Amino acid sequence: EYSSPVVEGNQVTFNYHSSSPCNVYLAGTMNGWDTTKNKLTDEDGDRVYSTTLTLQPGEYAYKFATVEGFDTHGLAVKERK
C-alpha cells in the first residue's frame, strides 16, 4: 500500500503506482509544469515510483506525466503551520 503525497516537514514525497514499468515525471506549480524536470524512480522494483522535493508551505497543484498522458491529482501540499 502506498500514499501520495507524504509530507514530513518541508520534505514532500510523491508516489505513483503503475501496473507495468514506465517513465513517470512530476509536473506542477512547484516546477512550472515542466514534464521532464522531476523524474520518479522505482528503487526497489515494486512499481511504486517516487520523488522527494523540498517545498515551502503553500498549496501546489500537480500531475503525474507518463508516456500515456497525464494522471491528475489536484492539490498536493496544504499550508503547514
PDB file of C-alpha atoms in Angstrom:
ATOM      1  CA  GLU A   1       0.000   0.000   0.000  1.00  0.00           C
ATOM      2  CA  TYR A   2       1.249   3.479  -0.782  1.00  0.00           C
ATOM      3  CA  SER A   3       0.024   7.019  -0.293  1.00  0.00           C
ATOM      4  CA  SER A   4       0.811  10.249  -2.050  1.00  0.00           C
ATOM      5  CA  PRO A   5       1.927  12.785  -1.232  1.00  0.00           C
ATOM      6  CA  VAL A   6       3.723  12.065   2.038  1.00  0.00           C
ATOM      7  CA  VAL A   7       4.613  15.275   3.887  1.00  0.00           C
ATOM      8  CA  GLU A   8       7.362  15.353   6.517  1.00  0.00           C
ATOM      9  CA  GLY A   9       8.179  18.988   7.349  1.00  0.00           C
ATOM     10  CA  ASN A  10       9.235  20.610   4.070  1.00  0.00           C
ATOM     11  CA  GLN A  11      10.087  17.221   2.501  1.00  0.00           C
ATOM     12  CA  VAL A  12       7.276  16.002   0.248  1.00  0.00           C
ATOM     13  CA  THR A  13       7.416  12.558  -1.361  1.00  0.00           C
ATOM     14  CA  PHE A  14       5.202  11.938  -4.376  1.00  0.00           C
ATOM     15  CA  ASN A  15       4.398   8.305  -5.209  1.00  0.00           C
ATOM     16  CA  TYR A  16       2.840   6.823  -8.343  1.00  0.00           C
ATOM     17  CA  HIS A  17       1.868   3.159  -8.765  1.00  0.00           C
ATOM     18  CA  SER A  18       1.997   1.575 -12.192  1.00  0.00           C
ATOM     19  CA  SER A  19       0.936  -1.928 -13.186  1.00  0.00           C
ATOM     20  CA  SER A  20       3.864  -2.081 -15.622  1.00  0.00           C
ATOM     21  CA  PRO A  21       7.311  -0.474 -15.880  1.00  0.00           C
ATOM     22  CA  CYS A  22       7.146   3.106 -17.150  1.00  0.00           C
ATOM     23  CA  ASN A  23       8.776   6.509 -17.211  1.00  0.00           C
ATOM     24  CA  VAL A  24       6.855   8.915 -14.984  1.00  0.00           C
ATOM     25  CA  TYR A  25       7.516  12.544 -14.130  1.00  0.00           C
ATOM     26  CA  LEU A  26       6.016  15.040 -11.689  1.00  0.00           C
ATOM     27  CA  ALA A  27       4.689  18.247 -13.259  1.00  0.00           C
ATOM     28  CA  GLY A  28       3.082  21.002 -11.235  1.00  0.00           C
ATOM     29  CA  THR A  29       3.052  24.519  -9.939  1.00  0.00           C
ATOM     30  CA  MET A  30       6.227  23.781  -7.962  1.00  0.00           C
ATOM     31  CA  ASN A  31       8.270  23.282 -11.170  1.00  0.00           C
ATOM     32  CA  GLY A  32       6.450  25.418 -13.749  1.00  0.00           C
ATOM     33  CA  TRP A  33       4.546  22.367 -15.082  1.00  0.00           C
ATOM     34  CA  ASP A  34       7.806  21.028 -16.530  1.00  0.00           C
ATOM     35  CA  THR A  35       7.095  17.422 -17.604  1.00  0.00           C
ATOM     36  CA  THR A  36      10.791  16.421 -17.648  1.00  0.00           C
ATOM     37  CA  LYS A  37      12.323  18.077 -14.571  1.00  0.00           C
ATOM     38  CA  ASN A  38      11.324  15.673 -11.760  1.00  0.00           C
ATOM     39  CA  LYS A  39      11.558  12.009 -12.806  1.00  0.00           C
ATOM     40  CA  LEU A  40      10.175   9.440 -10.363  1.00  0.00           C
ATOM     41  CA  THR A  41      12.223   6.306  -9.735  1.00  0.00           C
ATOM     42  CA  ASP A  42      11.414   2.785  -8.581  1.00  0.00           C
ATOM     43  CA  GLU A  43      14.428   1.839  -6.468  1.00  0.00           C
ATOM     44  CA  ASP A  44      13.071  -1.483  -5.131  1.00  0.00           C
ATOM     45  CA  GLY A  45      11.187  -2.784  -8.190  1.00  0.00           C
ATOM     46  CA  ASP A  46       7.728  -2.709  -6.582  1.00  0.00           C
ATOM     47  CA  ARG A  47       6.318  -0.459  -9.355  1.00  0.00           C
ATOM     48  CA  VAL A  48       5.786   2.430  -6.942  1.00  0.00           C
ATOM     49  CA  TYR A  49       7.696   5.326  -8.475  1.00  0.00           C
ATOM     50  CA  SER A  50       8.769   8.140  -6.133  1.00  0.00           C
ATOM     51  CA  THR A  51      10.474  11.506  -5.941  1.00  0.00           C
ATOM     52  CA  THR A  52      11.043  13.747  -2.924  1.00  0.00           C
ATOM     53  CA  LEU A  53      11.076  17.541  -3.146  1.00  0.00           C
ATOM     54  CA  THR A  54      11.735  20.272  -0.603  1.00  0.00           C
ATOM     55  CA  LEU A  55       8.728  22.614  -0.780  1.00  0.00           C
ATOM     56  CA  GLN A  56       7.873  25.791   1.057  1.00  0.00           C
ATOM     57  CA  PRO A  57       4.486  25.953   2.825  1.00  0.00           C
ATOM     58  CA  GLY A  58       1.656  26.535   0.379  1.00  0.00           C
ATOM     59  CA  GLU A  59      -0.692  24.757  -1.974  1.00  0.00           C
ATOM     60  CA  TYR A  60       0.572  23.034  -5.085  1.00  0.00           C
ATOM     61  CA  ALA A  61      -1.348  21.566  -7.998  1.00  0.00           C
ATOM     62  CA  TYR A  62       0.341  18.620  -9.692  1.00  0.00           C
ATOM     63  CA  LYS A  63       0.000  15.823 -12.218  1.00  0.00           C
ATOM     64  CA  PHE A  64       1.978  12.725 -12.981  1.00  0.00           C
ATOM     65  CA  ALA A  65       3.140  12.728 -16.604  1.00  0.00           C
ATOM     66  CA  THR A  66       3.692   9.386 -18.341  1.00  0.00           C
ATOM     67  CA  VAL A  67       4.088   8.321 -21.948  1.00  0.00           C
ATOM     68  CA  GLU A  68       0.347   7.578 -21.887  1.00  0.00           C
ATOM     69  CA  GLY A  69      -0.622  11.140 -20.823  1.00  0.00           C
ATOM     70  CA  PHE A  70      -1.467  12.857 -17.554  1.00  0.00           C
ATOM     71  CA  ASP A  71      -2.857  11.443 -14.310  1.00  0.00           C
ATOM     72  CA  THR A  72      -4.321  14.397 -12.396  1.00  0.00           C
ATOM     73  CA  HIS A  73      -4.079  14.562  -8.626  1.00  0.00           C
ATOM     74  CA  GLY A  74      -5.215  18.064  -7.620  1.00  0.00           C
ATOM     75  CA  LEU A  75      -3.643  19.881  -4.701  1.00  0.00           C
ATOM     76  CA  ALA A  76      -0.576  18.331  -3.146  1.00  0.00           C
ATOM     77  CA  VAL A  77       0.516  20.246  -0.069  1.00  0.00           C
ATOM     78  CA  LYS A  78      -1.629  22.441   2.125  1.00  0.00           C
ATOM     79  CA  GLU A  79      -0.365  25.254   4.328  1.00  0.00           C
ATOM     80  CA  ARG A  80       1.686  23.852   7.164  1.00  0.00           C
ATOM     81  CA  LYS A  81       1.959  25.713  10.447  1.00  0.00           C
TER      82      LYS A  81
END
